[in-house]
Structure formats: structure tokens, C-alpha cells
């Protein structure tokens, strides 16, 4: 569930449990790694320019401390990569997963103020050199790198309750 309606005026975003987050992260790791590899095979100059532009905007937003925008560009990059892979069905599947974990990712990065683009730049480089294995590995690393911090973030909610 992306939202829980507790009454007519009370709609909330549920906090994922640690187990739910880990399940979604492992699914994303495989599916988005697959998509990144496919994008490295399929992406042309136009798609690569789009990915670079998103990363530039992401970096600028982070430097300016505009974390909601930076997180938005992070998601935009992930989706643009799947579009470059020409996988619309996968994009629909991932949209549902991102809907569930988007608020968690946004809150985590806004609190921690960590860079979001290191692996994204490496993924673009892998697309430019047509290296599907490198693109897939960088996407998996991108998802893996946030795991421990996001788990701590989830635990901070459960400790407070």
C-alpha cells in the first residue's frame, strides 16, 4: 500500500518495515541491474545526453541543499535508464515499487544529505562504452550502498514508537 486512509481527513504514508524494504531493494537490485545492462546495449546519444542532464540537475540541487528536488532527479534517472532500455513493462513494475519506497528514500537522503550520483555517472560511462556488465554492477552497487543507512533510518521510526 502506498497510502493508508485512517479517516476522511487522515491519509498517511506507511513506513516500510525493514523486511519490506529489504524485499523491495532486492527486487529493484535485480530488475534495475538488468535494465541498466540493457540500457548499455540500447542507449544512443540522445538517451545518454538525457541521462547526463538529469545527473547535472541532481548534482546542482544537492549542492544547493534542495534535497526534495535532488531525490526527484534520482528517481527520474532510474526511470530514464529503464526507458533507454526500451522496457515499458518493467517501468510499470518499478513504478509500483518506487511508489512504496519513494517517501522512505526521500526522507533518508534529505536527512543524511548524501550524494546520489556517483554510481549514476559510472552507469552513464558504461552506457557510452557499451558495457552492460559494468552498468548492471554499478546499478546494483547504487542500490546496495544505501541499504545500511536506510535500515538505520527505518529503525529510527520503530525506536521512537
Coordinates of C-alpha atoms in Angstrom, one line a residue:
X1 CA 0.0 0.0 0.0
X2 CA 1.3 3.4 -0.9
X3 CA -1.2 5.2 1.3
X4 CA -3.3 4.3 4.3
X5 CA -6.6 6.2 4.8
X6 CA -7.4 6.2 8.5
X7 CA -10.4 8.5 8.3
X8 CA -11.8 11.0 5.8
X9 CA -9.2 13.6 6.8
X10 CA -6.3 11.3 7.8
X11 CA -4.3 9.8 5.0
X12 CA -0.8 8.6 5.8
X13 CA 2.2 7.2 4.1
X14 CA 3.1 3.9 5.8
X15 CA 6.7 3.4 6.9
X16 CA 8.0 0.2 5.4
X17 CA 9.2 -2.4 7.7
X18 CA 12.8 -3.5 7.5
X19 CA 11.7 -6.8 5.9
X20 CA 9.5 -5.0 3.3
X21 CA 12.3 -2.6 2.4
X22 CA 14.9 -5.4 2.0
X23 CA 12.5 -7.3 -0.2
X24 CA 11.8 -4.3 -2.4
X25 CA 15.5 -3.4 -2.5
X26 CA 16.5 -6.9 -3.6
X27 CA 13.8 -6.9 -6.3
X28 CA 14.9 -3.5 -7.5
X29 CA 18.6 -4.6 -7.4
X30 CA 17.9 -7.4 -9.9
X31 CA 15.4 -5.6 -12.1
X32 CA 17.2 -2.3 -12.3
X33 CA 20.5 -4.0 -12.7
X34 CA 19.0 -5.9 -15.6
X35 CA 17.6 -2.7 -17.1
X36 CA 20.9 -0.8 -16.7
X37 CA 22.7 -3.6 -18.6
X38 CA 20.1 -3.5 -21.3
X39 CA 20.4 0.3 -21.5
X40 CA 24.1 0.0 -22.0
X41 CA 23.3 -2.1 -25.1
X42 CA 20.4 0.1 -26.4
X43 CA 21.1 3.8 -25.4
X44 CA 22.0 6.1 -28.2
X45 CA 23.5 9.6 -28.0
X46 CA 20.1 11.2 -27.3
X47 CA 19.4 8.9 -24.3
X48 CA 22.9 9.4 -22.9
X49 CA 22.5 13.2 -23.2
X50 CA 19.2 12.9 -21.2
X51 CA 20.8 10.8 -18.5
X52 CA 23.7 13.3 -18.2
X53 CA 21.3 16.3 -18.0
X54 CA 19.4 14.6 -15.1
X55 CA 22.6 13.9 -13.2
X56 CA 23.7 17.5 -13.7
X57 CA 20.4 18.7 -12.3
X58 CA 20.7 16.2 -9.4
X59 CA 24.1 17.5 -8.5
X60 CA 23.1 21.1 -8.7
X61 CA 20.0 20.5 -6.5
X62 CA 22.2 18.6 -3.9
X63 CA 24.9 21.4 -3.8
X64 CA 22.1 24.0 -3.3
X65 CA 20.6 21.9 -0.5
X66 CA 17.4 21.3 -2.4
X67 CA 17.0 17.7 -1.3
X68 CA 13.4 17.1 -2.4
X69 CA 14.5 18.1 -5.9
X70 CA 17.7 16.0 -5.7
X71 CA 15.6 13.0 -4.7
X72 CA 13.2 13.7 -7.6
X73 CA 16.1 13.7 -10.1
X74 CA 17.4 10.5 -8.6
X75 CA 14.1 8.7 -9.4
X76 CA 14.0 10.4 -12.8
X77 CA 17.4 9.0 -13.6
X78 CA 16.4 5.5 -12.6
X79 CA 13.2 5.7 -14.7
X80 CA 15.0 7.3 -17.7
X81 CA 17.5 4.4 -17.7
X82 CA 14.7 1.9 -17.9
X83 CA 13.2 4.0 -20.8
X84 CA 16.6 3.9 -22.5
X85 CA 16.5 0.1 -22.1
X86 CA 13.1 0.2 -24.0
X87 CA 11.4 -1.8 -21.3
X88 CA 7.9 -0.2 -20.7
X89 CA 6.5 -3.2 -18.9
X90 CA 9.5 -3.1 -16.5
X91 CA 9.0 0.6 -16.0
X92 CA 5.4 0.0 -14.9
X93 CA 6.5 -2.7 -12.4
X94 CA 9.3 -0.4 -11.0
X95 CA 6.9 2.5 -10.7
X96 CA 4.8 0.5 -8.2
X97 CA 7.9 -0.4 -6.2
X98 CA 9.1 3.2 -6.2
X99 CA 5.7 4.4 -5.1
X100 CA 6.0 2.3 -2.0
X101 CA 9.6 3.2 -1.1
X102 CA 9.8 6.7 -2.6
X103 CA 8.9 8.5 0.7
X104 CA 11.5 6.4 2.6
X105 CA 14.2 7.2 0.1
X106 CA 13.3 10.9 0.1
X107 CA 13.3 11.1 3.9
X108 CA 16.6 9.3 4.2
X109 CA 18.5 11.4 1.7
X110 CA 17.0 14.6 3.0
X111 CA 18.2 13.7 6.5
X112 CA 21.6 12.3 5.6
X113 CA 22.3 14.7 2.7
X114 CA 24.4 12.2 0.8
X115 CA 25.4 12.4 -2.8
X116 CA 23.1 10.5 -5.1
X117 CA 25.0 10.4 -8.4
X118 CA 28.4 8.6 -8.0
X119 CA 27.1 5.4 -9.4
X120 CA 24.9 7.2 -11.9
X121 CA 27.9 8.7 -13.5
X122 CA 29.6 5.3 -13.8
X123 CA 26.4 3.9 -15.3
X124 CA 26.4 6.6 -18.0
X125 CA 30.1 5.8 -18.7
X126 CA 29.2 2.1 -19.1
X127 CA 26.4 3.1 -21.5
X128 CA 28.8 5.2 -23.5
X129 CA 31.3 2.3 -23.7
X130 CA 28.5 -0.3 -24.3
X131 CA 29.5 -2.3 -21.2
X132 CA 26.3 -4.0 -19.9
X133 CA 28.1 -5.9 -17.1
X134 CA 29.6 -2.7 -15.7
X135 CA 26.2 -0.8 -16.0
X136 CA 24.4 -3.6 -14.2
X137 CA 27.1 -3.8 -11.5
X138 CA 27.0 -0.1 -10.8
X139 CA 23.2 -0.1 -10.6
X140 CA 23.3 -2.9 -8.1
X141 CA 26.0 -1.0 -6.1
X142 CA 23.9 2.1 -6.2
X143 CA 21.0 0.3 -4.5
X144 CA 23.3 -1.7 -2.1
X145 CA 25.2 1.4 -0.9
X146 CA 22.1 2.9 0.6
X147 CA 20.9 -0.3 2.4
X148 CA 22.5 0.1 5.8
X149 CA 21.6 3.7 6.1
X150 CA 18.0 3.2 5.1
X151 CA 17.7 0.3 7.5
X152 CA 19.0 2.6 10.3
X153 CA 16.5 5.2 9.2
X154 CA 13.6 2.7 9.4
X155 CA 14.8 1.6 12.8
X156 CA 14.8 5.2 14.0
X157 CA 11.0 5.2 13.4
X158 CA 10.4 1.9 15.2
X159 CA 12.6 3.0 18.2
X160 CA 10.6 6.3 18.6
X161 CA 7.2 4.4 18.7

